[in-house]
Amino acid sequence: MRTSYFPISADFSYIGGIMERIWKSSRLATALLCAVACLLSCNGTDTITTDVCIYGGTSAAVTAAKAAAEAGCEVVIICPDPVLGGMTTGGLGSTDIGNKQAITGMARQFYRDLGRHYGTEEQWTFEPSAAQAILDSYVDNPRIRVFKGFFLASLRKRGTRIVSISCTGAEGFPHKSVRANSFIDATYEGDLMAMAGVSYHVGREASSVYGEQWNGSHLSYYHQFADGIDPFVEKGHPESGLLWGIQDWQMKEEGEGDGLVQAYNFRLCLSCDKDNAIPFERPCDYDSSRYALLARVLEADPDPRIANYFIWSLMPGGKTDVNNRGPFSTDMIGMNHDYPEASWERRREIIEAHKSYTLGLMWFYVSDPRVPEKFRDFISGWGWAKDEYPGTGGWTHQLYVREARRMTSSYVATQADCEGRTVVPDGIGYAAYQMDSHNCERIVVEKDGRLMVKNEGDVEKGGGSPYPISYRSVTPKREECTNLLVPVCVSSSHIAFGSIRMEPVFLELGQACGVAAALAGRGPVQDVDVSLIQKEVGFTPA
């Protein structure tokens, strides 16, 4: 990962010793001290000392902060985003969980608070603004300070302990340097974890690494092109080049590992209320050739139904949570592989590319004559919800980063955990969703002597009953870092993470990490008595 380091802003403790020696040996001491003071002033660094520092703005960051504060800790959240909550406030209102009875603690309380908002006991489908109001209330605590729009720039470490982190903000705002006893990486990307020198993995392990059936490369029936869809600009002419969105890569062996990550998208909050809907418009960079492959899919579809192209989930307030479905949908397959370790500048480019693709996709559906008329009429009846994300015209703040880095700690959750063949004794939360990976690439394959386009990487395999997630999966190896907790980029294989990576689980693990940080104090997080965490979060061991 490319980062910018500001060692002076990260730590000034060494300056005192230097100046003391100069003072004893030179008449220039006063002038030099003034110069250093001027340097520090110009640097514009705001130094903060706290008990717990949380980097990230996901739902896990919120529950971690609430739990630590309720345990008596002073907490600082450094949030790169303009809004707290990650995907929970970013449009994912159709909760993915599998078995709701597995969700406890603050996570369960969150869905009950949503229920009170909507006049029900619990609410598992919701509007982004409702989730935001509740999560914002969770950090409305004098012990919690939230700084939004700041990005991790550097880190100071002494032995196995993080001493401080330094973060940069918008031009004109002072940098933030935060010293803390414990740190929590609550990002989807695992940036703090990586900068701290903690081991991690990006991409899919080969199925042989952990003895898993569903890891590595897989061609699936789901979200797949029908046989025979021609991949070339001119049908039957490879020399004409590939249609947009198809990668010029070779199909790997079944179960082979690689560095590819599953596709990202935006979850779309739309409204069918004419008074609350912003109509879809032609993007300034619209290029219909991006959707030529989709046009071929529609052309070959004998029974076109909108449910085969989108998951169009209805939310309260006449709104939606629109998600990917089918061979060509909101997932921008194969366009995100350098995101996990990219600079923030490059990540912004990838985010903007996904936004451009999605805006263009919606315009294609309402305007292109190759789209069935019933599709055009249906989607034209919707628009961006005016009362959601009003500062950006109804457009969400959060790209759905389904997977980025995954920590490699002393315990790696695998397919065996998901299927209940392995049960850990130190669980701190339950997961219950199927093993779920979206496609990773769109490539040309040969079948029955014909070249055709296929998506690769989708896996949708059920596990067993709800299963516990080990405390060791949120704590780094002791020799690497002893005051860091990681509730999102947990230690797991690619296919196990496909089950764990759900927002209710992140809410659970965030709370557990906040409790653990408070219990650890100045000691190693690895030494915390897990039974005390379990008691505090209401976890019942299997």
PDB file of N, CA and C in Angstrom, residues 140-221:
ATOM      1  N   ASP A 140     -23.282   9.500  20.481  1.00  0.00           N
ATOM      2  CA  ASP A 140     -23.592  10.759  21.160  1.00  0.00           C
ATOM      3  C   ASP A 140     -23.324  10.569  22.645  1.00  0.00           C
ATOM      4  N   ASN A 141     -22.051  10.579  22.973  1.00  0.00           N
ATOM      5  CA  ASN A 141     -21.592  10.255  24.318  1.00  0.00           C
ATOM      6  C   ASN A 141     -20.387  11.154  24.618  1.00  0.00           C
ATOM      7  N   PRO A 142     -20.343  11.802  25.773  1.00  0.00           N
ATOM      8  CA  PRO A 142     -19.234  12.706  26.073  1.00  0.00           C
ATOM      9  C   PRO A 142     -17.876  12.008  26.086  1.00  0.00           C
ATOM     10  N   ARG A 143     -17.874  10.701  26.204  1.00  0.00           N
ATOM     11  CA  ARG A 143     -16.604   9.978  26.191  1.00  0.00           C
ATOM     12  C   ARG A 143     -16.115   9.671  24.764  1.00  0.00           C
ATOM     13  N   ILE A 144     -16.954   9.953  23.757  1.00  0.00           N
ATOM     14  CA  ILE A 144     -16.608   9.614  22.378  1.00  0.00           C
ATOM     15  C   ILE A 144     -16.436  10.877  21.553  1.00  0.00           C
ATOM     16  N   ARG A 145     -15.299  10.981  20.879  1.00  0.00           N
ATOM     17  CA  ARG A 145     -15.061  12.071  19.934  1.00  0.00           C
ATOM     18  C   ARG A 145     -14.902  11.473  18.541  1.00  0.00           C
ATOM     19  N   VAL A 146     -15.585  12.068  17.575  1.00  0.00           N
ATOM     20  CA  VAL A 146     -15.561  11.576  16.193  1.00  0.00           C
ATOM     21  C   VAL A 146     -14.971  12.648  15.287  1.00  0.00           C
ATOM     22  N   PHE A 147     -13.977  12.263  14.504  1.00  0.00           N
ATOM     23  CA  PHE A 147     -13.361  13.164  13.534  1.00  0.00           C
ATOM     24  C   PHE A 147     -13.531  12.541  12.149  1.00  0.00           C
ATOM     25  N   LYS A 148     -14.330  13.179  11.299  1.00  0.00           N
ATOM     26  CA  LYS A 148     -14.636  12.643   9.979  1.00  0.00           C
ATOM     27  C   LYS A 148     -13.743  13.286   8.914  1.00  0.00           C
ATOM     28  N   GLY A 149     -13.478  12.525   7.862  1.00  0.00           N
ATOM     29  CA  GLY A 149     -12.710  13.046   6.739  1.00  0.00           C
ATOM     30  C   GLY A 149     -11.211  13.004   6.937  1.00  0.00           C
ATOM     31  N   PHE A 150     -10.714  12.145   7.822  1.00  0.00           N
ATOM     32  CA  PHE A 150      -9.280  12.024   8.072  1.00  0.00           C
ATOM     33  C   PHE A 150      -8.792  10.647   7.644  1.00  0.00           C
ATOM     34  N   PHE A 151      -7.623  10.617   7.015  1.00  0.00           N
ATOM     35  CA  PHE A 151      -7.073   9.385   6.458  1.00  0.00           C
ATOM     36  C   PHE A 151      -5.736   9.049   7.113  1.00  0.00           C
ATOM     37  N   LEU A 152      -5.546   7.777   7.367  1.00  0.00           N
ATOM     38  CA  LEU A 152      -4.309   7.311   7.990  1.00  0.00           C
ATOM     39  C   LEU A 152      -3.115   7.641   7.110  1.00  0.00           C
ATOM     40  N   ALA A 153      -2.101   8.290   7.720  1.00  0.00           N
ATOM     41  CA  ALA A 153      -0.900   8.672   6.973  1.00  0.00           C
ATOM     42  C   ALA A 153       0.342   7.953   7.468  1.00  0.00           C
ATOM     43  N   SER A 154       0.466   7.779   8.775  1.00  0.00           N
ATOM     44  CA  SER A 154       1.649   7.127   9.324  1.00  0.00           C
ATOM     45  C   SER A 154       1.330   6.551  10.687  1.00  0.00           C
ATOM     46  N   LEU A 155       2.263   5.763  11.171  1.00  0.00           N
ATOM     47  CA  LEU A 155       2.056   5.050  12.422  1.00  0.00           C
ATOM     48  C   LEU A 155       3.388   4.935  13.145  1.00  0.00           C
ATOM     49  N   ARG A 156       3.350   5.109  14.453  1.00  0.00           N
ATOM     50  CA  ARG A 156       4.546   4.926  15.260  1.00  0.00           C
ATOM     51  C   ARG A 156       4.339   3.726  16.167  1.00  0.00           C
ATOM     52  N   LYS A 157       5.306   2.840  16.178  1.00  0.00           N
ATOM     53  CA  LYS A 157       5.202   1.598  16.922  1.00  0.00           C
ATOM     54  C   LYS A 157       6.451   1.412  17.770  1.00  0.00           C
ATOM     55  N   ARG A 158       6.291   0.910  18.983  1.00  0.00           N
ATOM     56  CA  ARG A 158       7.422   0.582  19.838  1.00  0.00           C
ATOM     57  C   ARG A 158       7.295  -0.901  20.208  1.00  0.00           C
ATOM     58  N   GLY A 159       8.190  -1.702  19.689  1.00  0.00           N
ATOM     59  CA  GLY A 159       8.087  -3.139  19.894  1.00  0.00           C
ATOM     60  C   GLY A 159       6.840  -3.673  19.219  1.00  0.00           C
ATOM     61  N   THR A 160       5.997  -4.330  20.012  1.00  0.00           N
ATOM     62  CA  THR A 160       4.757  -4.876  19.460  1.00  0.00           C
ATOM     63  C   THR A 160       3.550  -3.982  19.732  1.00  0.00           C
ATOM     64  N   ARG A 161       3.790  -2.776  20.216  1.00  0.00           N
ATOM     65  CA  ARG A 161       2.687  -1.873  20.549  1.00  0.00           C
ATOM     66  C   ARG A 161       2.667  -0.670  19.620  1.00  0.00           C
ATOM     67  N   ILE A 162       1.475  -0.344  19.141  1.00  0.00           N
ATOM     68  CA  ILE A 162       1.281   0.907  18.417  1.00  0.00           C
ATOM     69  C   ILE A 162       1.254   2.025  19.449  1.00  0.00           C
ATOM     70  N   VAL A 163       2.091   3.033  19.244  1.00  0.00           N
ATOM     71  CA  VAL A 163       2.132   4.179  20.156  1.00  0.00           C
ATOM     72  C   VAL A 163       1.158   5.253  19.707  1.00  0.00           C
ATOM     73  N   SER A 164       1.177   5.564  18.402  1.00  0.00           N
ATOM     74  CA  SER A 164       0.320   6.625  17.888  1.00  0.00           C
ATOM     75  C   SER A 164       0.120   6.450  16.392  1.00  0.00           C
ATOM     76  N   ILE A 165      -0.954   7.063  15.898  1.00  0.00           N
ATOM     77  CA  ILE A 165      -1.168   7.151  14.456  1.00  0.00           C
ATOM     78  C   ILE A 165      -1.315   8.620  14.087  1.00  0.00           C
ATOM     79  N   SER A 166      -0.935   8.958  12.879  1.00  0.00           N
ATOM     80  CA  SER A 166      -1.118  10.306  12.362  1.00  0.00           C
ATOM     81  C   SER A 166      -2.002  10.241  11.135  1.00  0.00           C
ATOM     82  N   CYS A 167      -2.947  11.185  11.049  1.00  0.00           N
ATOM     83  CA  CYS A 167      -3.930  11.180   9.967  1.00  0.00           C
ATOM     84  C   CYS A 167      -4.008  12.562   9.339  1.00  0.00           C
ATOM     85  N   THR A 168      -4.211  12.590   8.049  1.00  0.00           N
ATOM     86  CA  THR A 168      -4.344  13.851   7.322  1.00  0.00           C
ATOM     87  C   THR A 168      -5.800  14.091   6.992  1.00  0.00           C
ATOM     88  N   GLY A 169      -6.174  15.377   6.980  1.00  0.00           N
ATOM     89  CA  GLY A 169      -7.535  15.756   6.638  1.00  0.00           C
ATOM     90  C   GLY A 169      -7.551  16.660   5.434  1.00  0.00           C
ATOM     91  N   ALA A 170      -8.677  17.294   5.221  1.00  0.00           N
ATOM     92  CA  ALA A 170      -8.812  18.211   4.098  1.00  0.00           C
ATOM     93  C   ALA A 170      -7.884  19.406   4.279  1.00  0.00           C
ATOM     94  N   GLU A 171      -7.548  20.024   3.164  1.00  0.00           N
ATOM     95  CA  GLU A 171      -6.647  21.182   3.204  1.00  0.00           C
ATOM     96  C   GLU A 171      -7.236  22.267   4.107  1.00  0.00           C
ATOM     97  N   GLY A 172      -6.404  22.796   4.963  1.00  0.00           N
ATOM     98  CA  GLY A 172      -6.846  23.826   5.898  1.00  0.00           C
ATOM     99  C   GLY A 172      -7.202  23.299   7.264  1.00  0.00           C
ATOM    100  N   PHE A 173      -7.329  21.960   7.385  1.00  0.00           N
ATOM    101  CA  PHE A 173      -7.616  21.355   8.679  1.00  0.00           C
ATOM    102  C   PHE A 173      -6.332  20.770   9.248  1.00  0.00           C
ATOM    103  N   PRO A 174      -6.120  20.878  10.554  1.00  0.00           N
ATOM    104  CA  PRO A 174      -4.891  20.323  11.135  1.00  0.00           C
ATOM    105  C   PRO A 174      -4.882  18.812  11.059  1.00  0.00           C
ATOM    106  N   HIS A 175      -3.682  18.248  10.907  1.00  0.00           N
ATOM    107  CA  HIS A 175      -3.538  16.801  10.986  1.00  0.00           C
ATOM    108  C   HIS A 175      -3.910  16.340  12.399  1.00  0.00           C
ATOM    109  N   LYS A 176      -4.258  15.069  12.517  1.00  0.00           N
ATOM    110  CA  LYS A 176      -4.563  14.484  13.817  1.00  0.00           C
ATOM    111  C   LYS A 176      -3.507  13.445  14.150  1.00  0.00           C
ATOM    112  N   SER A 177      -2.911  13.582  15.314  1.00  0.00           N
ATOM    113  CA  SER A 177      -2.015  12.561  15.841  1.00  0.00           C
ATOM    114  C   SER A 177      -2.654  12.022  17.104  1.00  0.00           C
ATOM    115  N   VAL A 178      -2.917  10.714  17.124  1.00  0.00           N
ATOM    116  CA  VAL A 178      -3.652  10.114  18.236  1.00  0.00           C
ATOM    117  C   VAL A 178      -2.781   9.084  18.938  1.00  0.00           C
ATOM    118  N   ARG A 179      -2.591   9.277  20.238  1.00  0.00           N
ATOM    119  CA  ARG A 179      -1.913   8.306  21.092  1.00  0.00           C
ATOM    120  C   ARG A 179      -2.973   7.586  21.910  1.00  0.00           C
ATOM    121  N   ALA A 180      -2.850   6.266  22.025  1.00  0.00           N
ATOM    122  CA  ALA A 180      -3.869   5.500  22.742  1.00  0.00           C
ATOM    123  C   ALA A 180      -3.262   4.247  23.342  1.00  0.00           C
ATOM    124  N   ASN A 181      -3.976   3.679  24.310  1.00  0.00           N
ATOM    125  CA  ASN A 181      -3.566   2.391  24.872  1.00  0.00           C
ATOM    126  C   ASN A 181      -3.866   1.256  23.904  1.00  0.00           C
ATOM    127  N   SER A 182      -5.052   1.313  23.299  1.00  0.00           N
ATOM    128  CA  SER A 182      -5.474   0.272  22.361  1.00  0.00           C
ATOM    129  C   SER A 182      -5.989   0.910  21.081  1.00  0.00           C
ATOM    130  N   PHE A 183      -5.819   0.191  19.974  1.00  0.00           N
ATOM    131  CA  PHE A 183      -6.287   0.646  18.672  1.00  0.00           C
ATOM    132  C   PHE A 183      -7.194  -0.422  18.068  1.00  0.00           C
ATOM    133  N   ILE A 184      -8.192   0.033  17.337  1.00  0.00           N
ATOM    134  CA  ILE A 184      -9.115  -0.869  16.646  1.00  0.00           C
ATOM    135  C   ILE A 184      -9.165  -0.478  15.177  1.00  0.00           C
ATOM    136  N   ASP A 185      -8.861  -1.419  14.301  1.00  0.00           N
ATOM    137  CA  ASP A 185      -8.996  -1.190  12.859  1.00  0.00           C
ATOM    138  C   ASP A 185     -10.386  -1.656  12.465  1.00  0.00           C
ATOM    139  N   ALA A 186     -11.289  -0.699  12.257  1.00  0.00           N
ATOM    140  CA  ALA A 186     -12.674  -1.016  11.902  1.00  0.00           C
ATOM    141  C   ALA A 186     -12.977  -0.632  10.463  1.00  0.00           C
ATOM    142  N   THR A 187     -11.959  -0.660   9.597  1.00  0.00           N
ATOM    143  CA  THR A 187     -12.159  -0.358   8.186  1.00  0.00           C
ATOM    144  C   THR A 187     -12.506  -1.627   7.413  1.00  0.00           C
ATOM    145  N   TYR A 188     -13.086  -1.439   6.223  1.00  0.00           N
ATOM    146  CA  TYR A 188     -13.280  -2.560   5.313  1.00  0.00           C
ATOM    147  C   TYR A 188     -11.966  -2.970   4.660  1.00  0.00           C
ATOM    148  N   GLU A 189     -10.983  -2.053   4.656  1.00  0.00           N
ATOM    149  CA  GLU A 189      -9.747  -2.287   3.915  1.00  0.00           C
ATOM    150  C   GLU A 189      -8.609  -2.859   4.753  1.00  0.00           C
ATOM    151  N   GLY A 190      -8.615  -2.647   6.065  1.00  0.00           N
ATOM    152  CA  GLY A 190      -7.533  -3.126   6.918  1.00  0.00           C
ATOM    153  C   GLY A 190      -6.275  -2.301   6.822  1.00  0.00           C
ATOM    154  N   ASP A 191      -6.416  -0.992   6.638  1.00  0.00           N
ATOM    155  CA  ASP A 191      -5.242  -0.130   6.444  1.00  0.00           C
ATOM    156  C   ASP A 191      -4.376  -0.017   7.692  1.00  0.00           C
ATOM    157  N   LEU A 192      -4.993   0.148   8.855  1.00  0.00           N
ATOM    158  CA  LEU A 192      -4.222   0.272  10.090  1.00  0.00           C
ATOM    159  C   LEU A 192      -3.520  -1.040  10.399  1.00  0.00           C
ATOM    160  N   MET A 193      -4.218  -2.123  10.238  1.00  0.00           N
ATOM    161  CA  MET A 193      -3.644  -3.448  10.444  1.00  0.00           C
ATOM    162  C   MET A 193      -2.397  -3.646   9.586  1.00  0.00           C
ATOM    163  N   ALA A 194      -2.507  -3.296   8.310  1.00  0.00           N
ATOM    164  CA  ALA A 194      -1.382  -3.482   7.390  1.00  0.00           C
ATOM    165  C   ALA A 194      -0.208  -2.585   7.757  1.00  0.00           C
ATOM    166  N   MET A 195      -0.499  -1.330   8.100  1.00  0.00           N
ATOM    167  CA  MET A 195       0.573  -0.403   8.440  1.00  0.00           C
ATOM    168  C   MET A 195       1.271  -0.805   9.737  1.00  0.00           C
ATOM    169  N   ALA A 196       0.563  -1.524  10.599  1.00  0.00           N
ATOM    170  CA  ALA A 196       1.157  -1.975  11.861  1.00  0.00           C
ATOM    171  C   ALA A 196       2.032  -3.211  11.688  1.00  0.00           C
ATOM    172  N   GLY A 197       2.130  -3.726  10.473  1.00  0.00           N
ATOM    173  CA  GLY A 197       2.982  -4.882  10.224  1.00  0.00           C
ATOM    174  C   GLY A 197       2.332  -6.208  10.550  1.00  0.00           C
ATOM    175  N   VAL A 198       1.004  -6.237  10.567  1.00  0.00           N
ATOM    176  CA  VAL A 198       0.267  -7.466  10.862  1.00  0.00           C
ATOM    177  C   VAL A 198       0.113  -8.282   9.576  1.00  0.00           C
ATOM    178  N   SER A 199       0.257  -9.582   9.677  1.00  0.00           N
ATOM    179  CA  SER A 199       0.134 -10.462   8.512  1.00  0.00           C
ATOM    180  C   SER A 199      -1.300 -10.456   7.985  1.00  0.00           C
ATOM    181  N   TYR A 200      -1.421 -10.519   6.659  1.00  0.00           N
ATOM    182  CA  TYR A 200      -2.755 -10.550   6.050  1.00  0.00           C
ATOM    183  C   TYR A 200      -2.673 -11.200   4.679  1.00  0.00           C
ATOM    184  N   HIS A 201      -3.836 -11.458   4.107  1.00  0.00           N
ATOM    185  CA  HIS A 201      -3.926 -12.069   2.785  1.00  0.00           C
ATOM    186  C   HIS A 201      -4.914 -11.275   1.938  1.00  0.00           C
ATOM    187  N   VAL A 202      -4.632 -11.181   0.656  1.00  0.00           N
ATOM    188  CA  VAL A 202      -5.553 -10.570  -0.302  1.00  0.00           C
ATOM    189  C   VAL A 202      -5.841 -11.593  -1.392  1.00  0.00           C
ATOM    190  N   GLY A 203      -7.113 -11.803  -1.688  1.00  0.00           N
ATOM    191  CA  GLY A 203      -7.483 -12.721  -2.757  1.00  0.00           C
ATOM    192  C   GLY A 203      -7.888 -14.090  -2.247  1.00  0.00           C
ATOM    193  N   ARG A 204      -7.950 -15.031  -3.172  1.00  0.00           N
ATOM    194  CA  ARG A 204      -8.429 -16.373  -2.862  1.00  0.00           C
ATOM    195  C   ARG A 204      -7.257 -17.324  -2.654  1.00  0.00           C
ATOM    196  N   GLU A 205      -7.292 -18.042  -1.541  1.00  0.00           N
ATOM    197  CA  GLU A 205      -6.329 -19.117  -1.354  1.00  0.00           C
ATOM    198  C   GLU A 205      -6.717 -20.288  -2.259  1.00  0.00           C
ATOM    199  N   ALA A 206      -5.760 -21.099  -2.630  1.00  0.00           N
ATOM    200  CA  ALA A 206      -6.083 -22.350  -3.302  1.00  0.00           C
ATOM    201  C   ALA A 206      -6.889 -23.222  -2.348  1.00  0.00           C
ATOM    202  N   SER A 207      -7.777 -24.030  -2.872  1.00  0.00           N
ATOM    203  CA  SER A 207      -8.607 -24.875  -2.018  1.00  0.00           C
ATOM    204  C   SER A 207      -7.775 -25.834  -1.182  1.00  0.00           C
ATOM    205  N   SER A 208      -6.557 -26.119  -1.640  1.00  0.00           N
ATOM    206  CA  SER A 208      -5.693 -27.059  -0.923  1.00  0.00           C
ATOM    207  C   SER A 208      -5.062 -26.457   0.330  1.00  0.00           C
ATOM    208  N   VAL A 209      -5.015 -25.123   0.448  1.00  0.00           N
ATOM    209  CA  VAL A 209      -4.304 -24.481   1.556  1.00  0.00           C
ATOM    210  C   VAL A 209      -4.927 -24.866   2.893  1.00  0.00           C
ATOM    211  N   TYR A 210      -6.241 -24.770   2.998  1.00  0.00           N
ATOM    212  CA  TYR A 210      -6.931 -25.104   4.246  1.00  0.00           C
ATOM    213  C   TYR A 210      -7.848 -26.314   4.089  1.00  0.00           C
ATOM    214  N   GLY A 211      -7.685 -27.051   3.004  1.00  0.00           N
ATOM    215  CA  GLY A 211      -8.529 -28.215   2.781  1.00  0.00           C
ATOM    216  C   GLY A 211      -9.987 -27.848   2.585  1.00  0.00           C
ATOM    217  N   GLU A 212     -10.238 -26.829   1.769  1.00  0.00           N
ATOM    218  CA  GLU A 212     -11.594 -26.320   1.544  1.00  0.00           C
ATOM    219  C   GLU A 212     -12.073 -26.688   0.133  1.00  0.00           C
ATOM    220  N   GLN A 213     -13.304 -27.041   0.028  1.00  0.00           N
ATOM    221  CA  GLN A 213     -13.866 -27.379  -1.276  1.00  0.00           C
ATOM    222  C   GLN A 213     -14.162 -26.151  -2.112  1.00  0.00           C
ATOM    223  N   TRP A 214     -14.567 -25.058  -1.456  1.00  0.00           N
ATOM    224  CA  TRP A 214     -15.134 -23.945  -2.206  1.00  0.00           C
ATOM    225  C   TRP A 214     -14.225 -22.731  -2.321  1.00  0.00           C
ATOM    226  N   ASN A 215     -13.002 -22.823  -1.872  1.00  0.00           N
ATOM    227  CA  ASN A 215     -12.068 -21.706  -2.079  1.00  0.00           C
ATOM    228  C   ASN A 215     -11.466 -21.815  -3.478  1.00  0.00           C
ATOM    229  N   GLY A 216     -10.788 -20.733  -3.903  1.00  0.00           N
ATOM    230  CA  GLY A 216     -10.135 -20.746  -5.205  1.00  0.00           C
ATOM    231  C   GLY A 216     -11.104 -20.512  -6.347  1.00  0.00           C
ATOM    232  N   SER A 217     -10.648 -20.771  -7.544  1.00  0.00           N
ATOM    233  CA  SER A 217     -11.384 -20.491  -8.771  1.00  0.00           C
ATOM    234  C   SER A 217     -12.562 -21.454  -8.947  1.00  0.00           C
ATOM    235  N   HIS A 218     -13.724 -20.901  -9.365  1.00  0.00           N
ATOM    236  CA  HIS A 218     -14.910 -21.732  -9.602  1.00  0.00           C
ATOM    237  C   HIS A 218     -15.799 -21.097 -10.663  1.00  0.00           C
ATOM    238  N   LEU A 219     -16.250 -21.889 -11.626  1.00  0.00           N
ATOM    239  CA  LEU A 219     -17.325 -21.490 -12.530  1.00  0.00           C
ATOM    240  C   LEU A 219     -18.635 -21.943 -11.917  1.00  0.00           C
ATOM    241  N   SER A 220     -19.586 -21.038 -11.815  1.00  0.00           N
ATOM    242  CA  SER A 220     -20.833 -21.340 -11.125  1.00  0.00           C
ATOM    243  C   SER A 220     -22.024 -21.206 -12.060  1.00  0.00           C
ATOM    244  N   TYR A 221     -23.102 -21.849 -11.675  1.00  0.00           N
ATOM    245  CA  TYR A 221     -24.371 -21.721 -12.391  1.00  0.00           C
ATOM    246  C   TYR A 221     -25.015 -20.367 -12.093  1.00  0.00           C
TER     247      TYR A 221
END
